[in-house]
XYZ file of N, CA and C in Angstrom:
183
model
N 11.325 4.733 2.927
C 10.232 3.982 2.354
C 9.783 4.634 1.051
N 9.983 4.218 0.117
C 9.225 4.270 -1.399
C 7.748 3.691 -1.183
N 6.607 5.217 -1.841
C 5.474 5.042 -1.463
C 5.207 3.659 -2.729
N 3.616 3.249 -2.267
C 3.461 2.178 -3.028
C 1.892 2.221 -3.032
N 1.504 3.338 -2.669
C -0.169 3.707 -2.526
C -0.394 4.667 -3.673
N -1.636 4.715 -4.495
C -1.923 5.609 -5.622
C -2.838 6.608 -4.427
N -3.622 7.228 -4.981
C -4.470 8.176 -5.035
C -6.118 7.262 -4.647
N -6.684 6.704 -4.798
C -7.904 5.328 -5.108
C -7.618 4.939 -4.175
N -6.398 4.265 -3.509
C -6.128 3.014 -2.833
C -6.080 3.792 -1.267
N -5.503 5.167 -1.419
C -5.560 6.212 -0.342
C -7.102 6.115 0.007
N -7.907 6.402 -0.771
C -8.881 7.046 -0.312
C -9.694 5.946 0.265
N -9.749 4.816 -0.688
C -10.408 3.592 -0.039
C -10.375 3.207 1.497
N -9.149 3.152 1.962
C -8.055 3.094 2.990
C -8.588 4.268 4.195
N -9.229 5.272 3.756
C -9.628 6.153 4.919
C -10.532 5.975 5.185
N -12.026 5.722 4.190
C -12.901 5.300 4.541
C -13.078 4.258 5.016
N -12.396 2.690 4.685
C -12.749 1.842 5.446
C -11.985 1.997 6.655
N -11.223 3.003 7.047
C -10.586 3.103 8.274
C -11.495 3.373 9.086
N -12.617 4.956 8.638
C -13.238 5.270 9.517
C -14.479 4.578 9.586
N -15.265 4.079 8.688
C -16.373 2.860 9.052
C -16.230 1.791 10.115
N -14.428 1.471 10.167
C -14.564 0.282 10.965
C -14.181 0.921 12.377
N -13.811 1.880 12.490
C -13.572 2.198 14.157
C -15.093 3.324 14.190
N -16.050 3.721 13.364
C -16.882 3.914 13.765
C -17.681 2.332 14.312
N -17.405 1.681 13.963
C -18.515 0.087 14.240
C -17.839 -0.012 15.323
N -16.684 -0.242 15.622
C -16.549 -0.111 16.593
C -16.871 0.795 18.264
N -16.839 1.519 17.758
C -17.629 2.871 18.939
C -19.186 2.584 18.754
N -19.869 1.938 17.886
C -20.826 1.841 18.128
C -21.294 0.308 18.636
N -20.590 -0.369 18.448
C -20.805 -1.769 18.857
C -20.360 -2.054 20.536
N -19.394 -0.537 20.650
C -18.689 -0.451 22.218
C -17.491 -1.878 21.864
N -16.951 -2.137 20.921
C -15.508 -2.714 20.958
C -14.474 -2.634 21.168
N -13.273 -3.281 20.690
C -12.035 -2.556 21.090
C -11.820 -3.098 19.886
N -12.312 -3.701 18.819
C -12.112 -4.119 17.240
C -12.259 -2.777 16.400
N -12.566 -1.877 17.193
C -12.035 -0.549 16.104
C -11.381 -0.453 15.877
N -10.276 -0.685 16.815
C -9.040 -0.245 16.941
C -8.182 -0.828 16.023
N -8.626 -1.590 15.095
C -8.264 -2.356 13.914
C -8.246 -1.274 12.576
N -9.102 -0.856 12.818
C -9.286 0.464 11.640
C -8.038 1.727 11.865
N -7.467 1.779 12.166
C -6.434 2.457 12.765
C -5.351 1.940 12.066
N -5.080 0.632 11.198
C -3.920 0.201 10.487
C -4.386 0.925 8.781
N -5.658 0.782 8.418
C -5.811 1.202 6.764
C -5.933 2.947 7.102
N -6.010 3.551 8.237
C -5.784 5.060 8.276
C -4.492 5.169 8.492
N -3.727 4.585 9.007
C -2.019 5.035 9.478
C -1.274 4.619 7.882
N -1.855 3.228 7.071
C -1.262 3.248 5.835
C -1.402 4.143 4.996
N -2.436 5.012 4.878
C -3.179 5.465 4.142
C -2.085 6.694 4.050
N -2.328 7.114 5.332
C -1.825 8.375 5.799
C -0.023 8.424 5.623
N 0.367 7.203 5.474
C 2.140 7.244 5.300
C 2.407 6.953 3.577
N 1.428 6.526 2.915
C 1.183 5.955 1.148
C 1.941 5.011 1.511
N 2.474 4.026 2.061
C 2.995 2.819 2.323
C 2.486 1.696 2.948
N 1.972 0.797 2.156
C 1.709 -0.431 2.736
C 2.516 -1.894 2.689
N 2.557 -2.199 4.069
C 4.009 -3.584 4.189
C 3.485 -4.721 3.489
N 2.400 -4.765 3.063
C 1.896 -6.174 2.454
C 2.190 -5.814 0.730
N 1.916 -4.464 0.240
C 2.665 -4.580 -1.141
C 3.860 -4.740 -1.231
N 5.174 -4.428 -0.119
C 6.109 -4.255 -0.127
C 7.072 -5.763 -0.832
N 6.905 -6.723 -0.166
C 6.897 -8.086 -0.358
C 6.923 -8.916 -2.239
N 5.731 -8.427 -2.189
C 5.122 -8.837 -3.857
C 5.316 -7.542 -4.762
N 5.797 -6.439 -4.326
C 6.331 -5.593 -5.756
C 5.033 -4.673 -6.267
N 4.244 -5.064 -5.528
C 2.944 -4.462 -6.100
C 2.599 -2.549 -5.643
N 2.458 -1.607 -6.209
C 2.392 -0.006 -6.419
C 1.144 0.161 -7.120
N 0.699 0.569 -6.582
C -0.845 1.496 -6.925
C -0.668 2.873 -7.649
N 0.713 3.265 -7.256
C 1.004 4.436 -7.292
C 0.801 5.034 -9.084
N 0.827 6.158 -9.521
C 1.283 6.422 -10.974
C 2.502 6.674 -11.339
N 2.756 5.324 -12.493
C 4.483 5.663 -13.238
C 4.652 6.990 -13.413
N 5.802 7.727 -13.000
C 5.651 8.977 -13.982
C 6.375 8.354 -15.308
């Protein structure tokens, strides 16, 4: 896998990871468990929905 995540798009990606499985633990859901896809992307710099459309966050060197 050729990453396709910058640096910005990482970080965005953790925080809304952990906001939404915190709402979740606090709402007592199992829709946290949704937040668990923008931390696992985050965490690999690969996301399957840029993959498709060509789109990289990343910096040209």
């Amino acid at each position: 896998m050729i990453k396709n995540m910058g640096a910005a798009d990482k970080t965005i990606r953790i925080i809304l990871g952990i906001i939404i499985i915190g709402g979740g633990f606090y709402y007592k859901s199992w829709w946290g468990l949704v937040g668990l896809i923008p931390l696992l992307t985050a965490f690999i710099s690969w996301c399957p929905l840029y993959a498709p459309f060509g789109i990289s966050t990343c910096r040209k060197k």
